[in-house]
């Protein structure tokens, strides 16, 4: 599968038994349909989060193409937080695209436990750059 941003071939990583596609160039992550729910691990939290998705029109971000069906994806915002978190979602429901750091962001917004397994895994995997941003 090619990265929708830089067209680089993505690598598959396993994160808490979920296979995610990761671009080593731009740090973006592709999740197939249903994988975000699996990562969240809690159906109620997942539903709440998915319910907060809103289609965002007139986004300043360029539309990206779904790595599966190659059609332009829709921009969606998550929740009501500011600044809004903008994700790309395949209109046909193939999956979701997260730019670098956005997957961690959405998991933080989903208010998982601080010592959630998934947060730890992400920190281990992508932690260094994330940490330096906070310092
Ligand atoms: Zn990329
Ligand atoms: Zn698609």
PDB file of N, CA, C and O in Angstrom, residues 36-53 106 109-112:
ATOM      1  N   UNK A  36      -9.574   1.195  14.291  1.00  0.00           N
ATOM      2  CA  UNK A  36      -9.544   2.197  15.363  1.00  0.00           C
ATOM      3  C   UNK A  36     -10.329   1.672  16.573  1.00  0.00           C
ATOM      4  O   UNK A  36      -9.886   1.790  17.708  1.00  0.00           O
ATOM      5  N   UNK A  37     -11.482   1.062  16.294  1.00  0.00           N
ATOM      6  CA  UNK A  37     -12.293   0.487  17.354  1.00  0.00           C
ATOM      7  C   UNK A  37     -11.493  -0.584  18.107  1.00  0.00           C
ATOM      8  O   UNK A  37     -11.533  -0.665  19.332  1.00  0.00           O
ATOM      9  N   UNK A  38     -10.743  -1.396  17.330  1.00  0.00           N
ATOM     10  CA  UNK A  38      -9.948  -2.445  17.972  1.00  0.00           C
ATOM     11  C   UNK A  38      -8.855  -1.848  18.834  1.00  0.00           C
ATOM     12  O   UNK A  38      -8.567  -2.343  19.922  1.00  0.00           O
ATOM     13  N   UNK A  39      -8.242  -0.768  18.353  1.00  0.00           N
ATOM     14  CA  UNK A  39      -7.175  -0.135  19.124  1.00  0.00           C
ATOM     15  C   UNK A  39      -7.718   0.486  20.409  1.00  0.00           C
ATOM     16  O   UNK A  39      -7.081   0.435  21.450  1.00  0.00           O
ATOM     17  N   UNK A  40      -8.910   1.063  20.304  1.00  0.00           N
ATOM     18  CA  UNK A  40      -9.494   1.691  21.484  1.00  0.00           C
ATOM     19  C   UNK A  40      -9.862   0.625  22.511  1.00  0.00           C
ATOM     20  O   UNK A  40      -9.783   0.860  23.708  1.00  0.00           O
ATOM     21  N   UNK A  41     -10.250  -0.539  22.014  1.00  0.00           N
ATOM     22  CA  UNK A  41     -10.489  -1.664  22.904  1.00  0.00           C
ATOM     23  C   UNK A  41     -11.758  -1.583  23.736  1.00  0.00           C
ATOM     24  O   UNK A  41     -12.146  -2.527  24.375  1.00  0.00           O
ATOM     25  N   UNK A  42     -12.399  -0.431  23.727  1.00  0.00           N
ATOM     26  CA  UNK A  42     -13.606  -0.253  24.531  1.00  0.00           C
ATOM     27  C   UNK A  42     -14.729   0.181  23.602  1.00  0.00           C
ATOM     28  O   UNK A  42     -14.725   1.299  23.101  1.00  0.00           O
ATOM     29  N   UNK A  43     -15.700  -0.686  23.348  1.00  0.00           N
ATOM     30  CA  UNK A  43     -16.728  -0.383  22.344  1.00  0.00           C
ATOM     31  C   UNK A  43     -17.489   0.906  22.631  1.00  0.00           C
ATOM     32  O   UNK A  43     -17.835   1.632  21.705  1.00  0.00           O
ATOM     33  N   UNK A  44     -17.726   1.199  23.907  1.00  0.00           N
ATOM     34  CA  UNK A  44     -18.485   2.419  24.215  1.00  0.00           C
ATOM     35  C   UNK A  44     -17.692   3.676  23.899  1.00  0.00           C
ATOM     36  O   UNK A  44     -18.208   4.625  23.324  1.00  0.00           O
ATOM     37  N   UNK A  45     -16.412   3.652  24.291  1.00  0.00           N
ATOM     38  CA  UNK A  45     -15.562   4.816  23.986  1.00  0.00           C
ATOM     39  C   UNK A  45     -15.400   4.970  22.482  1.00  0.00           C
ATOM     40  O   UNK A  45     -15.418   6.069  21.966  1.00  0.00           O
ATOM     41  N   UNK A  46     -15.254   3.839  21.806  1.00  0.00           N
ATOM     42  CA  UNK A  46     -15.082   3.878  20.355  1.00  0.00           C
ATOM     43  C   UNK A  46     -16.315   4.481  19.700  1.00  0.00           C
ATOM     44  O   UNK A  46     -16.205   5.333  18.813  1.00  0.00           O
ATOM     45  N   UNK A  47     -17.483   4.069  20.156  1.00  0.00           N
ATOM     46  CA  UNK A  47     -18.722   4.571  19.565  1.00  0.00           C
ATOM     47  C   UNK A  47     -18.861   6.078  19.788  1.00  0.00           C
ATOM     48  O   UNK A  47     -19.233   6.823  18.890  1.00  0.00           O
ATOM     49  N   UNK A  48     -18.534   6.506  21.019  1.00  0.00           N
ATOM     50  CA  UNK A  48     -18.622   7.920  21.345  1.00  0.00           C
ATOM     51  C   UNK A  48     -17.709   8.740  20.432  1.00  0.00           C
ATOM     52  O   UNK A  48     -18.082   9.786  19.910  1.00  0.00           O
ATOM     53  N   UNK A  49     -16.516   8.214  20.242  1.00  0.00           N
ATOM     54  CA  UNK A  49     -15.538   8.904  19.404  1.00  0.00           C
ATOM     55  C   UNK A  49     -16.006   8.951  17.947  1.00  0.00           C
ATOM     56  O   UNK A  49     -15.981  10.001  17.308  1.00  0.00           O
ATOM     57  N   UNK A  50     -16.462   7.821  17.443  1.00  0.00           N
ATOM     58  CA  UNK A  50     -16.890   7.775  16.047  1.00  0.00           C
ATOM     59  C   UNK A  50     -18.128   8.647  15.832  1.00  0.00           C
ATOM     60  O   UNK A  50     -18.299   9.239  14.772  1.00  0.00           O
ATOM     61  N   UNK A  51     -18.978   8.731  16.852  1.00  0.00           N
ATOM     62  CA  UNK A  51     -20.159   9.594  16.758  1.00  0.00           C
ATOM     63  C   UNK A  51     -19.785  11.058  16.653  1.00  0.00           C
ATOM     64  O   UNK A  51     -20.570  11.874  16.181  1.00  0.00           O
ATOM     65  N   UNK A  52     -18.598  11.403  17.152  1.00  0.00           N
ATOM     66  CA  UNK A  52     -18.208  12.815  17.140  1.00  0.00           C
ATOM     67  C   UNK A  52     -17.589  13.219  15.802  1.00  0.00           C
ATOM     68  O   UNK A  52     -17.256  14.371  15.604  1.00  0.00           O
ATOM     69  N   UNK A  53     -17.442  12.265  14.884  1.00  0.00           N
ATOM     70  CA  UNK A  53     -16.874  12.600  13.576  1.00  0.00           C
ATOM     71  C   UNK A  53     -17.850  13.459  12.786  1.00  0.00           C
ATOM     72  O   UNK A  53     -19.024  13.135  12.684  1.00  0.00           O
ATOM     73  N   UNK A 106      -5.818  11.386  18.815  1.00  0.00           N
ATOM     74  CA  UNK A 106      -7.203  10.919  18.915  1.00  0.00           C
ATOM     75  C   UNK A 106      -7.356   9.975  20.109  1.00  0.00           C
ATOM     76  O   UNK A 106      -8.386   9.983  20.789  1.00  0.00           O
ATOM     77  N   UNK A 109      -7.669  12.120  23.062  1.00  0.00           N
ATOM     78  CA  UNK A 109      -8.991  12.725  23.142  1.00  0.00           C
ATOM     79  C   UNK A 109     -10.070  11.719  23.516  1.00  0.00           C
ATOM     80  O   UNK A 109     -11.134  12.090  24.003  1.00  0.00           O
ATOM     81  N   UNK A 110      -9.814  10.448  23.225  1.00  0.00           N
ATOM     82  CA  UNK A 110     -10.775   9.414  23.590  1.00  0.00           C
ATOM     83  C   UNK A 110     -10.738   9.149  25.091  1.00  0.00           C
ATOM     84  O   UNK A 110     -11.521   8.366  25.609  1.00  0.00           O
ATOM     85  N   UNK A 111      -9.835   9.833  25.781  1.00  0.00           N
ATOM     86  CA  UNK A 111      -9.714   9.755  27.233  1.00  0.00           C
ATOM     87  C   UNK A 111      -9.552   8.327  27.721  1.00  0.00           C
ATOM     88  O   UNK A 111     -10.266   7.859  28.602  1.00  0.00           O
ATOM     89  N   UNK A 112      -8.601   7.655  27.124  1.00  0.00           N
ATOM     90  CA  UNK A 112      -8.249   6.333  27.616  1.00  0.00           C
ATOM     91  C   UNK A 112      -7.481   6.511  28.926  1.00  0.00           C
ATOM     92  O   UNK A 112      -6.993   7.593  29.228  1.00  0.00           O
TER      93      UNK A 112
END
